[in-house]
PDB file of C-alpha atoms in Angstrom:
ATOM      1  CA  UNK N   1       0.000   0.000   0.000  1.00  0.00           C
ATOM      2  CA  UNK N   2       1.317   3.451  -0.923  1.00  0.00           C
ATOM      3  CA  UNK N   3       2.136   5.835   1.959  1.00  0.00           C
ATOM      4  CA  UNK N   4      -0.605   8.293   0.829  1.00  0.00           C
ATOM      5  CA  UNK N   5      -3.250   5.543   1.011  1.00  0.00           C
ATOM      6  CA  UNK N   6      -2.035   4.515   4.464  1.00  0.00           C
ATOM      7  CA  UNK N   7      -2.363   8.135   5.616  1.00  0.00           C
ATOM      8  CA  UNK N   8      -5.922   8.412   4.220  1.00  0.00           C
ATOM      9  CA  UNK N   9      -6.909   5.148   5.905  1.00  0.00           C
ATOM     10  CA  UNK N  10      -5.429   6.295   9.214  1.00  0.00           C
ATOM     11  CA  UNK N  11      -7.200   9.690   9.073  1.00  0.00           C
ATOM     12  CA  UNK N  12     -10.525   8.031   8.190  1.00  0.00           C
ATOM     13  CA  UNK N  13     -10.160   5.751  11.208  1.00  0.00           C
ATOM     14  CA  UNK N  14      -9.254   8.502  13.664  1.00  0.00           C
ATOM     15  CA  UNK N  15     -11.666  11.148  12.295  1.00  0.00           C
ATOM     16  CA  UNK N  16     -14.899   9.569  11.027  1.00  0.00           C
ATOM     17  CA  UNK N  17     -16.186  11.200   7.840  1.00  0.00           C
ATOM     18  CA  UNK N  18     -19.551  12.344   9.252  1.00  0.00           C
ATOM     19  CA  UNK N  19     -18.024  14.069  12.266  1.00  0.00           C
ATOM     20  CA  UNK N  20     -15.370  15.808  10.173  1.00  0.00           C
ATOM     21  CA  UNK N  21     -18.013  17.587   8.123  1.00  0.00           C
ATOM     22  CA  UNK N  22     -20.693  18.317  10.746  1.00  0.00           C
ATOM     23  CA  UNK N  23     -22.033  21.852  10.465  1.00  0.00           C
ATOM     24  CA  UNK N  24     -22.007  23.941  13.647  1.00  0.00           C
ATOM     25  CA  UNK N  25     -22.715  27.545  14.640  1.00  0.00           C
ATOM     26  CA  UNK N  26     -23.010  29.535  17.864  1.00  0.00           C
ATOM     27  CA  UNK N  27     -25.923  31.949  18.286  1.00  0.00           C
ATOM     28  CA  UNK N  28     -25.781  34.842  20.788  1.00  0.00           C
ATOM     29  CA  UNK N  29     -29.113  35.095  22.660  1.00  0.00           C
ATOM     30  CA  UNK N  30     -30.596  38.327  24.023  1.00  0.00           C
ATOM     31  CA  UNK N  31     -33.703  39.172  26.021  1.00  0.00           C
ATOM     32  CA  UNK N  32     -36.371  40.821  23.886  1.00  0.00           C
ATOM     33  CA  UNK N  33     -39.124  43.266  24.809  1.00  0.00           C
ATOM     34  CA  UNK N  34     -41.570  45.597  23.109  1.00  0.00           C
ATOM     35  CA  UNK N  35     -38.806  48.222  23.379  1.00  0.00           C
ATOM     36  CA  UNK N  36     -36.262  46.151  21.436  1.00  0.00           C
ATOM     37  CA  UNK N  37     -33.357  43.779  21.906  1.00  0.00           C
ATOM     38  CA  UNK N  38     -31.933  43.758  25.420  1.00  0.00           C
ATOM     39  CA  UNK N  39     -29.179  42.175  27.474  1.00  0.00           C
ATOM     40  CA  UNK N  40     -27.234  39.120  26.367  1.00  0.00           C
ATOM     41  CA  UNK N  41     -28.151  35.988  28.340  1.00  0.00           C
ATOM     42  CA  UNK N  42     -25.756  33.473  26.766  1.00  0.00           C
ATOM     43  CA  UNK N  43     -25.467  31.407  23.616  1.00  0.00           C
ATOM     44  CA  UNK N  44     -27.012  28.425  21.893  1.00  0.00           C
ATOM     45  CA  UNK N  45     -24.793  26.085  19.891  1.00  0.00           C
ATOM     46  CA  UNK N  46     -26.476  24.442  16.893  1.00  0.00           C
ATOM     47  CA  UNK N  47     -24.759  21.351  15.524  1.00  0.00           C
ATOM     48  CA  UNK N  48     -25.570  18.561  13.112  1.00  0.00           C
ATOM     49  CA  UNK N  49     -25.636  15.194  14.829  1.00  0.00           C
ATOM     50  CA  UNK N  50     -26.262  11.608  13.805  1.00  0.00           C
ATOM     51  CA  UNK N  51     -29.976  12.028  14.568  1.00  0.00           C
ATOM     52  CA  UNK N  52     -30.585  15.582  13.358  1.00  0.00           C
ATOM     53  CA  UNK N  53     -30.037  19.002  14.857  1.00  0.00           C
ATOM     54  CA  UNK N  54     -28.489  19.229  18.333  1.00  0.00           C
ATOM     55  CA  UNK N  55     -29.450  22.427  20.161  1.00  0.00           C
ATOM     56  CA  UNK N  56     -27.117  23.034  23.126  1.00  0.00           C
ATOM     57  CA  UNK N  57     -28.063  26.044  25.261  1.00  0.00           C
ATOM     58  CA  UNK N  58     -25.708  27.896  27.551  1.00  0.00           C
ATOM     59  CA  UNK N  59     -28.244  30.371  28.936  1.00  0.00           C
ATOM     60  CA  UNK N  60     -28.722  32.295  32.184  1.00  0.00           C
ATOM     61  CA  UNK N  61     -31.250  34.764  33.608  1.00  0.00           C
ATOM     62  CA  UNK N  62     -34.303  32.792  32.485  1.00  0.00           C
ATOM     63  CA  UNK N  63     -37.378  32.406  34.663  1.00  0.00           C
ATOM     64  CA  UNK N  64     -37.142  28.898  36.211  1.00  0.00           C
ATOM     65  CA  UNK N  65     -39.256  26.225  34.540  1.00  0.00           C
ATOM     66  CA  UNK N  66     -40.314  25.241  31.044  1.00  0.00           C
ATOM     67  CA  UNK N  67     -39.998  27.473  28.008  1.00  0.00           C
ATOM     68  CA  UNK N  68     -41.396  26.910  24.520  1.00  0.00           C
ATOM     69  CA  UNK N  69     -38.509  26.882  22.075  1.00  0.00           C
ATOM     70  CA  UNK N  70     -38.727  27.360  18.284  1.00  0.00           C
ATOM     71  CA  UNK N  71     -36.925  28.207  15.067  1.00  0.00           C
ATOM     72  CA  UNK N  72     -38.647  31.243  13.504  1.00  0.00           C
ATOM     73  CA  UNK N  73     -38.743  32.299   9.851  1.00  0.00           C
ATOM     74  CA  UNK N  74     -36.969  35.658   9.829  1.00  0.00           C
ATOM     75  CA  UNK N  75     -33.441  36.654  10.925  1.00  0.00           C
ATOM     76  CA  UNK N  76     -34.715  39.524  13.076  1.00  0.00           C
ATOM     77  CA  UNK N  77     -35.404  39.608  16.826  1.00  0.00           C
ATOM     78  CA  UNK N  78     -36.796  43.142  16.886  1.00  0.00           C
ATOM     79  CA  UNK N  79     -40.259  44.160  18.060  1.00  0.00           C
ATOM     80  CA  UNK N  80     -43.110  44.690  15.635  1.00  0.00           C
ATOM     81  CA  UNK N  81     -46.548  46.225  15.746  1.00  0.00           C
ATOM     82  CA  UNK N  82     -49.632  44.056  16.081  1.00  0.00           C
ATOM     83  CA  UNK N  83     -53.116  45.394  16.754  1.00  0.00           C
ATOM     84  CA  UNK N  84     -51.676  48.824  17.525  1.00  0.00           C
ATOM     85  CA  UNK N  85     -49.219  47.522  20.157  1.00  0.00           C
ATOM     86  CA  UNK N  86     -45.497  46.788  19.975  1.00  0.00           C
ATOM     87  CA  UNK N  87     -44.776  43.088  20.517  1.00  0.00           C
ATOM     88  CA  UNK N  88     -41.411  41.621  21.576  1.00  0.00           C
ATOM     89  CA  UNK N  89     -39.608  39.619  18.886  1.00  0.00           C
ATOM     90  CA  UNK N  90     -42.469  39.892  16.392  1.00  0.00           C
ATOM     91  CA  UNK N  91     -40.154  40.602  13.446  1.00  0.00           C
ATOM     92  CA  UNK N  92     -38.875  37.014  13.733  1.00  0.00           C
ATOM     93  CA  UNK N  93     -42.158  35.994  12.104  1.00  0.00           C
ATOM     94  CA  UNK N  94     -43.834  32.632  12.600  1.00  0.00           C
ATOM     95  CA  UNK N  95     -42.347  29.203  13.152  1.00  0.00           C
ATOM     96  CA  UNK N  96     -40.045  27.869  10.441  1.00  0.00           C
ATOM     97  CA  UNK N  97     -42.258  25.591   8.358  1.00  0.00           C
ATOM     98  CA  UNK N  98     -40.642  24.854   4.968  1.00  0.00           C
ATOM     99  CA  UNK N  99     -43.330  22.431   3.847  1.00  0.00           C
ATOM    100  CA  UNK N 100     -46.185  24.821   4.716  1.00  0.00           C
ATOM    101  CA  UNK N 101     -47.974  22.020   6.538  1.00  0.00           C
ATOM    102  CA  UNK N 102     -49.191  24.025   9.487  1.00  0.00           C
ATOM    103  CA  UNK N 103     -47.952  26.141  12.295  1.00  0.00           C
ATOM    104  CA  UNK N 104     -48.880  26.053  15.941  1.00  0.00           C
ATOM    105  CA  UNK N 105     -50.321  22.567  15.817  1.00  0.00           C
ATOM    106  CA  UNK N 106     -50.660  20.626  19.085  1.00  0.00           C
ATOM    107  CA  UNK N 107     -48.116  22.148  21.426  1.00  0.00           C
ATOM    108  CA  UNK N 108     -46.625  19.757  23.903  1.00  0.00           C
ATOM    109  CA  UNK N 109     -43.923  19.044  26.411  1.00  0.00           C
ATOM    110  CA  UNK N 110     -40.310  17.949  26.551  1.00  0.00           C
ATOM    111  CA  UNK N 111     -39.826  15.347  23.852  1.00  0.00           C
ATOM    112  CA  UNK N 112     -40.323  14.595  20.198  1.00  0.00           C
ATOM    113  CA  UNK N 113     -43.818  13.201  20.714  1.00  0.00           C
ATOM    114  CA  UNK N 114     -44.832  16.444  22.385  1.00  0.00           C
ATOM    115  CA  UNK N 115     -43.676  18.794  19.621  1.00  0.00           C
ATOM    116  CA  UNK N 116     -45.924  20.338  16.986  1.00  0.00           C
ATOM    117  CA  UNK N 117     -47.462  17.699  14.780  1.00  0.00           C
ATOM    118  CA  UNK N 118     -46.187  19.321  11.576  1.00  0.00           C
ATOM    119  CA  UNK N 119     -43.972  22.374  12.080  1.00  0.00           C
ATOM    120  CA  UNK N 120     -40.274  21.660  11.473  1.00  0.00           C
ATOM    121  CA  UNK N 121     -39.323  24.691  13.578  1.00  0.00           C
ATOM    122  CA  UNK N 122     -40.661  23.297  16.831  1.00  0.00           C
ATOM    123  CA  UNK N 123     -38.069  22.147  19.351  1.00  0.00           C
ATOM    124  CA  UNK N 124     -38.521  20.217  22.590  1.00  0.00           C
ATOM    125  CA  UNK N 125     -39.083  22.518  25.544  1.00  0.00           C
ATOM    126  CA  UNK N 126     -36.157  24.324  27.081  1.00  0.00           C
ATOM    127  CA  UNK N 127     -35.973  23.772  30.840  1.00  0.00           C
ATOM    128  CA  UNK N 128     -34.441  26.433  33.086  1.00  0.00           C
ATOM    129  CA  UNK N 129     -33.153  25.351  36.491  1.00  0.00           C
ATOM    130  CA  UNK N 130     -34.060  27.137  39.731  1.00  0.00           C
ATOM    131  CA  UNK N 131     -31.023  29.412  39.240  1.00  0.00           C
ATOM    132  CA  UNK N 132     -32.256  30.509  35.776  1.00  0.00           C
ATOM    133  CA  UNK N 133     -29.727  28.528  33.767  1.00  0.00           C
ATOM    134  CA  UNK N 134     -30.546  26.220  30.858  1.00  0.00           C
ATOM    135  CA  UNK N 135     -27.822  23.858  29.655  1.00  0.00           C
ATOM    136  CA  UNK N 136     -29.590  20.619  28.707  1.00  0.00           C
ATOM    137  CA  UNK N 137     -29.287  19.907  24.941  1.00  0.00           C
ATOM    138  CA  UNK N 138     -32.352  18.979  22.873  1.00  0.00           C
ATOM    139  CA  UNK N 139     -32.642  17.553  19.354  1.00  0.00           C
ATOM    140  CA  UNK N 140     -34.868  17.893  16.303  1.00  0.00           C
ATOM    141  CA  UNK N 141     -34.626  14.997  13.857  1.00  0.00           C
ATOM    142  CA  UNK N 142     -36.220  17.042  11.034  1.00  0.00           C
ATOM    143  CA  UNK N 143     -33.550  19.745  10.807  1.00  0.00           C
ATOM    144  CA  UNK N 144     -29.926  20.373   9.880  1.00  0.00           C
ATOM    145  CA  UNK N 145     -27.933  23.550  10.544  1.00  0.00           C
ATOM    146  CA  UNK N 146     -27.830  24.446   6.828  1.00  0.00           C
ATOM    147  CA  UNK N 147     -31.647  24.598   6.716  1.00  0.00           C
ATOM    148  CA  UNK N 148     -31.945  27.138   9.522  1.00  0.00           C
ATOM    149  CA  UNK N 149     -29.071  29.492   8.770  1.00  0.00           C
ATOM    150  CA  UNK N 150     -30.419  33.019   8.367  1.00  0.00           C
ATOM    151  CA  UNK N 151     -33.413  32.430  10.655  1.00  0.00           C
ATOM    152  CA  UNK N 152     -34.046  33.151  14.342  1.00  0.00           C
ATOM    153  CA  UNK N 153     -34.242  30.927  17.419  1.00  0.00           C
ATOM    154  CA  UNK N 154     -36.825  32.004  20.008  1.00  0.00           C
ATOM    155  CA  UNK N 155     -37.323  31.253  23.702  1.00  0.00           C
ATOM    156  CA  UNK N 156     -40.844  31.943  24.968  1.00  0.00           C
ATOM    157  CA  UNK N 157     -41.740  32.990  28.515  1.00  0.00           C
ATOM    158  CA  UNK N 158     -43.712  29.852  29.400  1.00  0.00           C
ATOM    159  CA  UNK N 159     -43.827  26.173  28.500  1.00  0.00           C
ATOM    160  CA  UNK N 160     -45.880  24.950  25.540  1.00  0.00           C
ATOM    161  CA  UNK N 161     -48.931  23.960  27.598  1.00  0.00           C
ATOM    162  CA  UNK N 162     -48.286  25.298  31.089  1.00  0.00           C
ATOM    163  CA  UNK N 163     -51.604  25.263  33.023  1.00  0.00           C
ATOM    164  CA  UNK N 164     -53.147  28.716  33.231  1.00  0.00           C
ATOM    165  CA  UNK N 165     -50.659  30.190  30.726  1.00  0.00           C
ATOM    166  CA  UNK N 166     -51.074  31.074  27.036  1.00  0.00           C
ATOM    167  CA  UNK N 167     -50.759  28.117  24.671  1.00  0.00           C
ATOM    168  CA  UNK N 168     -47.575  27.928  22.629  1.00  0.00           C
ATOM    169  CA  UNK N 169     -45.410  29.478  25.325  1.00  0.00           C
ATOM    170  CA  UNK N 170     -46.901  32.947  25.452  1.00  0.00           C
ATOM    171  CA  UNK N 171     -44.751  36.052  25.027  1.00  0.00           C
ATOM    172  CA  UNK N 172     -41.414  35.920  23.250  1.00  0.00           C
ATOM    173  CA  UNK N 173     -38.742  36.230  25.943  1.00  0.00           C
ATOM    174  CA  UNK N 174     -35.321  35.815  24.301  1.00  0.00           C
ATOM    175  CA  UNK N 175     -34.063  35.500  20.740  1.00  0.00           C
ATOM    176  CA  UNK N 176     -30.985  35.106  18.568  1.00  0.00           C
ATOM    177  CA  UNK N 177     -30.320  35.395  14.846  1.00  0.00           C
ATOM    178  CA  UNK N 178     -28.735  32.261  13.367  1.00  0.00           C
ATOM    179  CA  UNK N 179     -25.745  33.311  11.201  1.00  0.00           C
ATOM    180  CA  UNK N 180     -25.942  32.560   7.463  1.00  0.00           C
TER     181      UNK N 180
END
């Protein structure tokens, strides 16, 4: 065997092909309000994995508990006007839904079975600890990083179906623009 072929075989063994070409990006996350984009609260790392998109938060200053968590259409976290009122994060648009199959369908809890029935942009709930940090990764088997570049990732104030709270997570709480 030629030395160049030995080298290629050795590299392929040490660095598996799929891992060598996994797409990854880090998204700065900021609080959002009807006044605009506020303080930074950490980052979210998006990475392609063997079973789809891995979403790894490194967030702080969140209200403890569950938070709805979605990929939104537009790369803009600014407020927008709706019914004569400014709304936090509205310029991010609706949930990313490339197939146009429906948005806001059956909100659920922490797991694939509890995500929207059809929207690709839905992620399992983000869970903030008692100290306001969220570090537990979640996955979405329908997405890859390349599909969501140039969009926004949104953290809502409440969980998807928290009792006594608005469905779908309620107000938009924090947001980041995913780099192209």
